[in-house]
Coordinates of C-alpha atoms and ligand atoms in Angstrom, one line a residue:
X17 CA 2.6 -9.3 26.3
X18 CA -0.9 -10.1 24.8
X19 CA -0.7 -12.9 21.9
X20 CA -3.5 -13.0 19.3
X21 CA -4.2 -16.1 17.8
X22 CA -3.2 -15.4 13.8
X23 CA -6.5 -16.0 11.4
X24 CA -7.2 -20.0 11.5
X25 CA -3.5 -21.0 12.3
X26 CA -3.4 -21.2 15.8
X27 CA 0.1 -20.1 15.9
X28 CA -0.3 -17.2 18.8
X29 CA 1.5 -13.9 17.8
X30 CA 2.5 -10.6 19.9
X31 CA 0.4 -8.2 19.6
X32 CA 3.5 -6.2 17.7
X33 CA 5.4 -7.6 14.7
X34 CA 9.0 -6.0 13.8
X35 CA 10.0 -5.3 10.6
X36 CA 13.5 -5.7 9.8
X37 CA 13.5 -3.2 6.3
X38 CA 15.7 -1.1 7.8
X39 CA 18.4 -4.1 9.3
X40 CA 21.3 -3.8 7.1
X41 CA 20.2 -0.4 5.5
X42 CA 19.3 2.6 7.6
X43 CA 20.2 0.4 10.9
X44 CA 23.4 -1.1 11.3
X45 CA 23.7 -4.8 12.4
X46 CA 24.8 -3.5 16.1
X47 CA 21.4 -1.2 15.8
X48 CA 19.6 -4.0 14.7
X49 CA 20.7 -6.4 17.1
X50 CA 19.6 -4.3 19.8
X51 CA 16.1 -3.3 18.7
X52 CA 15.6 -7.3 18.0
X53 CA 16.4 -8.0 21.5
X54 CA 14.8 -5.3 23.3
X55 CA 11.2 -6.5 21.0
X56 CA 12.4 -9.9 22.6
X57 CA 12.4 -8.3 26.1
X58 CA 9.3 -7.5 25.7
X59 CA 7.6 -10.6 24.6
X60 CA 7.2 -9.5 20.6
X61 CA 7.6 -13.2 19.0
X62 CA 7.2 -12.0 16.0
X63 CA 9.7 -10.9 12.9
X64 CA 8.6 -9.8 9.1
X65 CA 11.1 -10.1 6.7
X66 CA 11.7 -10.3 2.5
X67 CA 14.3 -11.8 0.1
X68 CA 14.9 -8.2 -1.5
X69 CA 15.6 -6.2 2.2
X70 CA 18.5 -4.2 1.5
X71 CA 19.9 -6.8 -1.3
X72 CA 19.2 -10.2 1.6
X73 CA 21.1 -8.2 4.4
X74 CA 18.1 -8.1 6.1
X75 CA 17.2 -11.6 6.2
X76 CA 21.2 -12.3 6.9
X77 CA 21.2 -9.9 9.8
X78 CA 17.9 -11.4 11.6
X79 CA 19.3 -15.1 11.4
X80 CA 22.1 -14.5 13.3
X81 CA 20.2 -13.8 15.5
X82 CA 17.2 -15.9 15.9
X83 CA 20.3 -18.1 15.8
X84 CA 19.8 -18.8 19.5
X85 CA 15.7 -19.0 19.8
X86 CA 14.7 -19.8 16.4
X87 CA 11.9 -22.2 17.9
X88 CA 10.6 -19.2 19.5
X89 CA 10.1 -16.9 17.1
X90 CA 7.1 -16.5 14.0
X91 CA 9.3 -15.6 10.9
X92 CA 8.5 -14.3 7.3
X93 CA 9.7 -13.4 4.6
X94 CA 8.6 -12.9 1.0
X95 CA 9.1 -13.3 -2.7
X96 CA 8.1 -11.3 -6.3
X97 CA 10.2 -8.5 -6.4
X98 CA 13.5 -8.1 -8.8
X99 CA 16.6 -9.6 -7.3
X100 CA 18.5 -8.9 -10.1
X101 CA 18.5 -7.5 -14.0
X102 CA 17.5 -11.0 -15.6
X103 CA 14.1 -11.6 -17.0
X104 CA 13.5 -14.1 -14.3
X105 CA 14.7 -12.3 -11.5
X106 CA 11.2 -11.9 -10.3
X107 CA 7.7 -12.8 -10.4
X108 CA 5.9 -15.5 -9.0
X109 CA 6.5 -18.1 -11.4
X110 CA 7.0 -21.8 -9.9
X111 CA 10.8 -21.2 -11.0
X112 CA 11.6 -17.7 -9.4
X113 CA 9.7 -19.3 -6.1
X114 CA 11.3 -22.4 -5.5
X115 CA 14.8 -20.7 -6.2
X116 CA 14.3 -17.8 -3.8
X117 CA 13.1 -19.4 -1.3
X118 CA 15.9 -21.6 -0.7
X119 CA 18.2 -18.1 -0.5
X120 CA 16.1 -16.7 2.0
X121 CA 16.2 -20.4 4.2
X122 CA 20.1 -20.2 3.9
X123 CA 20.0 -16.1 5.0
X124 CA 17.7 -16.6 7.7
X125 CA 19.5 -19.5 8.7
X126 CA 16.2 -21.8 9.3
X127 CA 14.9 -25.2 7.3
X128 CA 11.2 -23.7 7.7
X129 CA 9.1 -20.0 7.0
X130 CA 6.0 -19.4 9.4
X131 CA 4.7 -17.5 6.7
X132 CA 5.5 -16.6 3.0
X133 CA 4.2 -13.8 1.6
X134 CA 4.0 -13.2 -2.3
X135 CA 5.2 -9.6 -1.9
X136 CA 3.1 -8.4 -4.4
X137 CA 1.0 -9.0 -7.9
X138 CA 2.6 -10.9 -10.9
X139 CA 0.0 -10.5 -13.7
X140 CA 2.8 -13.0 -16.2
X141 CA 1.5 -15.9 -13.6
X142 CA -1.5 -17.8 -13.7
X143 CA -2.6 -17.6 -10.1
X144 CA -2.7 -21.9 -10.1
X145 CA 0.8 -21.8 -10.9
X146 CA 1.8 -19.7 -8.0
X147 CA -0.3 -21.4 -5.2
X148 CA 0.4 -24.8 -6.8
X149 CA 4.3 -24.2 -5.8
X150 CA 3.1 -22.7 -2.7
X151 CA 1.6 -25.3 -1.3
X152 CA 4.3 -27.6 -2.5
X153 CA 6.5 -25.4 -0.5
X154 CA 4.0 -26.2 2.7
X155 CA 3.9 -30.1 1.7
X156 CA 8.0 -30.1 2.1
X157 CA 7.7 -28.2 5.2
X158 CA 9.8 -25.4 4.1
X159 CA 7.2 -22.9 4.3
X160 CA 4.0 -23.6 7.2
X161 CA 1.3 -21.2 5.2
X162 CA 1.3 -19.0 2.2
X163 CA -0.1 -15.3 2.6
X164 CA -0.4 -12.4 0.6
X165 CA 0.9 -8.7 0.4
X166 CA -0.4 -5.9 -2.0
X167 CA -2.9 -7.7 -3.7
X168 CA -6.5 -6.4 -4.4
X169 CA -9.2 -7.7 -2.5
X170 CA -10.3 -9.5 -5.6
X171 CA -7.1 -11.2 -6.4
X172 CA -7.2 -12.5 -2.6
X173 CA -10.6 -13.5 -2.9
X174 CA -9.9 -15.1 -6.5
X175 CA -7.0 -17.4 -5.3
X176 CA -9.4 -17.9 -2.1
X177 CA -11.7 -19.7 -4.4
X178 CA -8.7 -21.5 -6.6
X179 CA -7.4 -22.8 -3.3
X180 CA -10.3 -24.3 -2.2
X181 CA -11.8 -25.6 -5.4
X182 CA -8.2 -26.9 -5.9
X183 CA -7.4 -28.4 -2.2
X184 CA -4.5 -26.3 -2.0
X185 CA -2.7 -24.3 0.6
X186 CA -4.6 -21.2 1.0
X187 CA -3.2 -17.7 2.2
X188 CA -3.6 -17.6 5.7
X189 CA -3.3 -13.7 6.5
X190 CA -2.6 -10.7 4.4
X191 CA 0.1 -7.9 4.4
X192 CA -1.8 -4.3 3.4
X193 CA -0.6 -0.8 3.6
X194 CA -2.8 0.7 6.5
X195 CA -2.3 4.1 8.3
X196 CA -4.5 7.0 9.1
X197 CA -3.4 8.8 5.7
X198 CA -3.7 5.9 3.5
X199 CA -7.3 4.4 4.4
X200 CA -7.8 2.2 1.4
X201 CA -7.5 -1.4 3.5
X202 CA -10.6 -0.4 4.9
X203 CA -13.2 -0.8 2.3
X204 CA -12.6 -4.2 1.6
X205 CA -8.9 -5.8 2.7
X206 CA -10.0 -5.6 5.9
X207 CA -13.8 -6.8 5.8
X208 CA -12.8 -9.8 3.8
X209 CA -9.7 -10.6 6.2
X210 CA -12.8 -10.7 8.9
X211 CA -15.4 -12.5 6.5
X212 CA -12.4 -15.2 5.8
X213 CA -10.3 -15.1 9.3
X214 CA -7.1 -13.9 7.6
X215 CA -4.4 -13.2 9.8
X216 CA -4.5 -8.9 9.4
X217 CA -0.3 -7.9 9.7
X218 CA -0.1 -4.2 8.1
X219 CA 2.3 -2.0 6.9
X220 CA 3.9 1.4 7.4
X221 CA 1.7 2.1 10.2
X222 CA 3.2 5.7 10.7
X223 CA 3.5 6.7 6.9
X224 CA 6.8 5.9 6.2
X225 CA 7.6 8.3 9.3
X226 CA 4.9 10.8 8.6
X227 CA 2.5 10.5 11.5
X228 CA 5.3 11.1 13.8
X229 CA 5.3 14.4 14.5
X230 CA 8.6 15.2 12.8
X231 CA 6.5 16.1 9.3
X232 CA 3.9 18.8 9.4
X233 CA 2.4 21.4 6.1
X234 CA 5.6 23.2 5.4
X235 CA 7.9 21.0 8.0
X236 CA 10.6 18.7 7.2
X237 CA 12.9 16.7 9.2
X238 CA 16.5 17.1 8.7
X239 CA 16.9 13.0 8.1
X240 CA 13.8 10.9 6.9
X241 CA 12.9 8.6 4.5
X242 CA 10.0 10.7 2.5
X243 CA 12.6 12.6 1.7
X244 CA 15.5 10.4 1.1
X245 CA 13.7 8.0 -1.0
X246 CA 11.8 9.4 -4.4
X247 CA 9.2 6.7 -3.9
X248 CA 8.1 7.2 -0.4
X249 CA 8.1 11.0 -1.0
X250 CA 6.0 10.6 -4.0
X251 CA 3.8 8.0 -1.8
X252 CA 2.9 10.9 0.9
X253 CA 3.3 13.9 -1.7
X254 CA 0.3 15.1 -1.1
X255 CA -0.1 18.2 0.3
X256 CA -3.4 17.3 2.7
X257 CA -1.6 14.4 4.3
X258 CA 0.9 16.7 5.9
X259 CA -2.2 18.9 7.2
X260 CA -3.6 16.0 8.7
X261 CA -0.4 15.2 10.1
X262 CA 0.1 18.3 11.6
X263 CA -3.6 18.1 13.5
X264 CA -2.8 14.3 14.1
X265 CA 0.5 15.7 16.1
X266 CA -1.5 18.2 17.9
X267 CA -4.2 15.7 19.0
X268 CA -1.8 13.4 20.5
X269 CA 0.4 16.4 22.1
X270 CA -3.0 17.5 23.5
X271 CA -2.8 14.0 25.3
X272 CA 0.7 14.2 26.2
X273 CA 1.7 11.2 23.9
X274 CA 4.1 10.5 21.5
X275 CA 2.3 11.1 18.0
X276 CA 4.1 7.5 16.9
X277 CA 2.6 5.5 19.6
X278 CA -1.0 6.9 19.0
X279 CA -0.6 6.3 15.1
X280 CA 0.7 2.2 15.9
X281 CA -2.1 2.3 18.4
X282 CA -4.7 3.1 16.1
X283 CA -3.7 0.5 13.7
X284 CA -3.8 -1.7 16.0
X285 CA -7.5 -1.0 17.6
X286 CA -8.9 -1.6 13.9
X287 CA -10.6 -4.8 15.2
X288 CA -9.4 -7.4 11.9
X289 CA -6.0 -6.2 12.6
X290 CA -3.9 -8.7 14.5
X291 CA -0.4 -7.3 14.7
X292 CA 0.8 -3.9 13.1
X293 CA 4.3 -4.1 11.6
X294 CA 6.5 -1.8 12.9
X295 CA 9.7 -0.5 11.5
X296 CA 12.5 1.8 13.1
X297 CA 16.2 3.1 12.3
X298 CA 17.0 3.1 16.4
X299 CA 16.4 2.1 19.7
X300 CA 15.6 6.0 20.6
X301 CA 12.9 5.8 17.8
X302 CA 11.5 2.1 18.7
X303 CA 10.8 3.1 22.2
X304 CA 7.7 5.2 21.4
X305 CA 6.3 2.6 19.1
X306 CA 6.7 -0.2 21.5
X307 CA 4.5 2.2 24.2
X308 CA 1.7 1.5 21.5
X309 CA 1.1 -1.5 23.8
X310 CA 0.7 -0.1 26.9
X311 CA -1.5 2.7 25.7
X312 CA -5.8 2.4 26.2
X313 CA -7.2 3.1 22.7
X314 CA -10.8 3.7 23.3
X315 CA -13.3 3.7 20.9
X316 CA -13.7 7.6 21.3
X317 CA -10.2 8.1 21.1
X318 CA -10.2 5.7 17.7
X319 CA -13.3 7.3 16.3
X320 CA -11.7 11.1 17.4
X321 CA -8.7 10.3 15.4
X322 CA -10.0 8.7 12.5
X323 CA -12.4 12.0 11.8
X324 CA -8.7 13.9 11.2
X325 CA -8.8 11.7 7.6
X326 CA -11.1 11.3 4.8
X327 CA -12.5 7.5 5.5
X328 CA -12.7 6.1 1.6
X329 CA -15.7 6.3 -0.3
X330 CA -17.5 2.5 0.4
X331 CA -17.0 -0.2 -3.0
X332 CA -20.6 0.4 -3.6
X333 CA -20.1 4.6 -4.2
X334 CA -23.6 4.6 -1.9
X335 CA -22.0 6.6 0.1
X336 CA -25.0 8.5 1.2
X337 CA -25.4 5.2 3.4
X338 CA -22.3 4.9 5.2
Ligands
LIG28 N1 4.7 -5.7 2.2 C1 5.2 -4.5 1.8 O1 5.2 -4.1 0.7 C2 5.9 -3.7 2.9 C3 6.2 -2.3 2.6 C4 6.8 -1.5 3.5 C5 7.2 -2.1 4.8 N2 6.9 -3.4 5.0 C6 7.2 -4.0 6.4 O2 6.7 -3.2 7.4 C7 7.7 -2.8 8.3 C8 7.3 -1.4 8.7 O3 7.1 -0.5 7.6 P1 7.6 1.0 7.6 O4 9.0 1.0 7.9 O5 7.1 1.6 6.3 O6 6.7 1.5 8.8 P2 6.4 3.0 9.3 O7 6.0 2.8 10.7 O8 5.4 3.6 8.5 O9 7.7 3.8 9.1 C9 8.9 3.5 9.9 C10 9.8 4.7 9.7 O10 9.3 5.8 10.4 C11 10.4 6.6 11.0 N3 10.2 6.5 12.5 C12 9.9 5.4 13.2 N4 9.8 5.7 14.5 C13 10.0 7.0 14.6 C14 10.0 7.9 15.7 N5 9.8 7.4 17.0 N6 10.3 9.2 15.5 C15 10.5 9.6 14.3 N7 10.6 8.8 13.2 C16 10.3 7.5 13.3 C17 11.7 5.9 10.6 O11 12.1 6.4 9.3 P3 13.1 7.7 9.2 O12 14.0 7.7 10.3 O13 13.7 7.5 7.8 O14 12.1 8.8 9.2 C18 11.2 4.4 10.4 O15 12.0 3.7 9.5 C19 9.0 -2.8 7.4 O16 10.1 -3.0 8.2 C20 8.7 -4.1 6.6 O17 9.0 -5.3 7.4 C21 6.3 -4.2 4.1

């Protein structure tokens, strides 16, 4: 297994990171269990998490069973979205913080977080409130650094510039959406991860299931989550991401490899990206996404594929320069 060394931490991740959204939900715990140890086989050290996974199943799930190597493992998890009906059930107030994160210590099993991500934005908190607890949190030792998920790359690079004006604990790697239908990371996500050495862990790096080869323009899946969850099939509704998934499919079949390992492997050869996050209902379906690190992404291969997308227009609109 290759370890990258995550932004300015030092703390040396796989090259892989699993996320455990579907542990408890569309993976039972004996499913779970054996996709978290067959990723431990393997050498992946490292496990994503969040308070709200399938109401804390999730988290209750993965600490059984980092139970027995808890000192070897990177962990996260995250906090902001509603845990319940009440009007502070969420957010990233001081108060919803320090109460959540002591449920997800006690799920996971653990007295410390590697990493805890704010899960997204909470425009009813001033940004000094929320970092202020955060790095509280890192003072105690009950988180080691704050990062970020879902922000705009002017948040980030707002509460940058709080942290360090403030001496606080600073985010020390984000969490984007980033797949070859959803490009947006690229513009500026990713350049300032590189400009600040952010750790670079990103979501969804087959589309929810899209890039698989099981979606094409006028092809469904029996079972899938675009369309068993509104959200998701609102997400990749539109009509020109299944045409580039079909032509994505047929470019990897062309190759003679799984569509799903060529779409983790080309998140993974953007070069701020340190560990995609991949996610899976079944062994049968993790396989092909753990080939991702055996598999030579060269730059043709990377620059081949990401001509079957639109890249976004640049932040400037001078696009007549790109
Ligand atoms: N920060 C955030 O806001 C955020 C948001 C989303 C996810 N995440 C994290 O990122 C992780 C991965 O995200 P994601 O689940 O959205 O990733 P993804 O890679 O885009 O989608 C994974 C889904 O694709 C389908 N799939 C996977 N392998 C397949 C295969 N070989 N053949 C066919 N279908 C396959 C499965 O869904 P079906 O079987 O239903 O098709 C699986 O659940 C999550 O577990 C979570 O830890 C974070």
């Amino acid at each position: 297994m290759e370890y990258r060394t995550l932004g300015r931490t030092g703390i040396q991740v796989s090259r892989l990171c699993l996320g455990t959204m579907s542990f408890g939900g569309t993976a039972d715990e004996e499913t779970s269990a054996a996709m978290f140890w067959r990723c431990r086989e393997l050498g992946v050290n490292f496990f994503d998490t969040a308070n709200v996974y399938n109401e804390g199943r999730s988290e209750e799930i993965l600490g059984r069973l980092i139970k027995s190597c808890r000192d070897e493992v990177v962990l996260t998890s995250k906090v902001c979205q509603p845990v319940g009906t009440g009007a502070n059930d969420r957010g990233l107030s001081r108060r919803h913080i320090m109460l959540e994160v002591e449920k997800s210590l006690k799920r996971l099993n653990t007295d410390r977080l590697d990493l805890y991500f704010v899960h997204h934005f909470d425009s009813h908190t001033a940004m000094e409130e929320t970092l202020r607890a955060l790095d509280d949190l890192q003072r105690q030792g009950k988180i080691l650094h704050p990062a970020v998920s879902n922000w705009a790359a002017w948040q980030i690079a707002k509460a940058l510039g709080i942290s360090a004006k403030d001496s606080l604990a600073r985010f020390e790697c984000i969490q984007p959406m980033y797949n070859l239908v959803k490009r947006q990371a690229e513009v500026e996500l990713l350049p300032l991860a590189a400009s600040e050495q952010l750790g670079v862990i990103p979501y969804s790096p087959l589309g929810g299931g899209l890039l698989t080869g099981k979606y094409g323009a006028g092809r469904r899946p029996a079972q899938g989550r675009l369309i068993e969850q509104q959200m998701y099939g609102r997400r990749y509704g539109d009509s020109r991401y299944y045409e580039i998934a079909d032509r994505f499919s047929a470019y990897a079949c062309e190759r003679g490899v799984h569509p799903a390992t060529l779409a983790v492997a080309w998140v993974m050869s953007h070069p701020a990206v340190t560990a995609p996050i991949i996610g899976a209902r079944s062994i049968e379906q993790l396989e092909p996404l753990l080939a991702a690190l055996q598999l030579n992404m060269t730059p043709e291969w990377r620059e081949e594929i990401s001509q079957l997308s639109d890249a976004p227009p640049p932040a400037t609109d001078r696009s007549e320069e790109a």
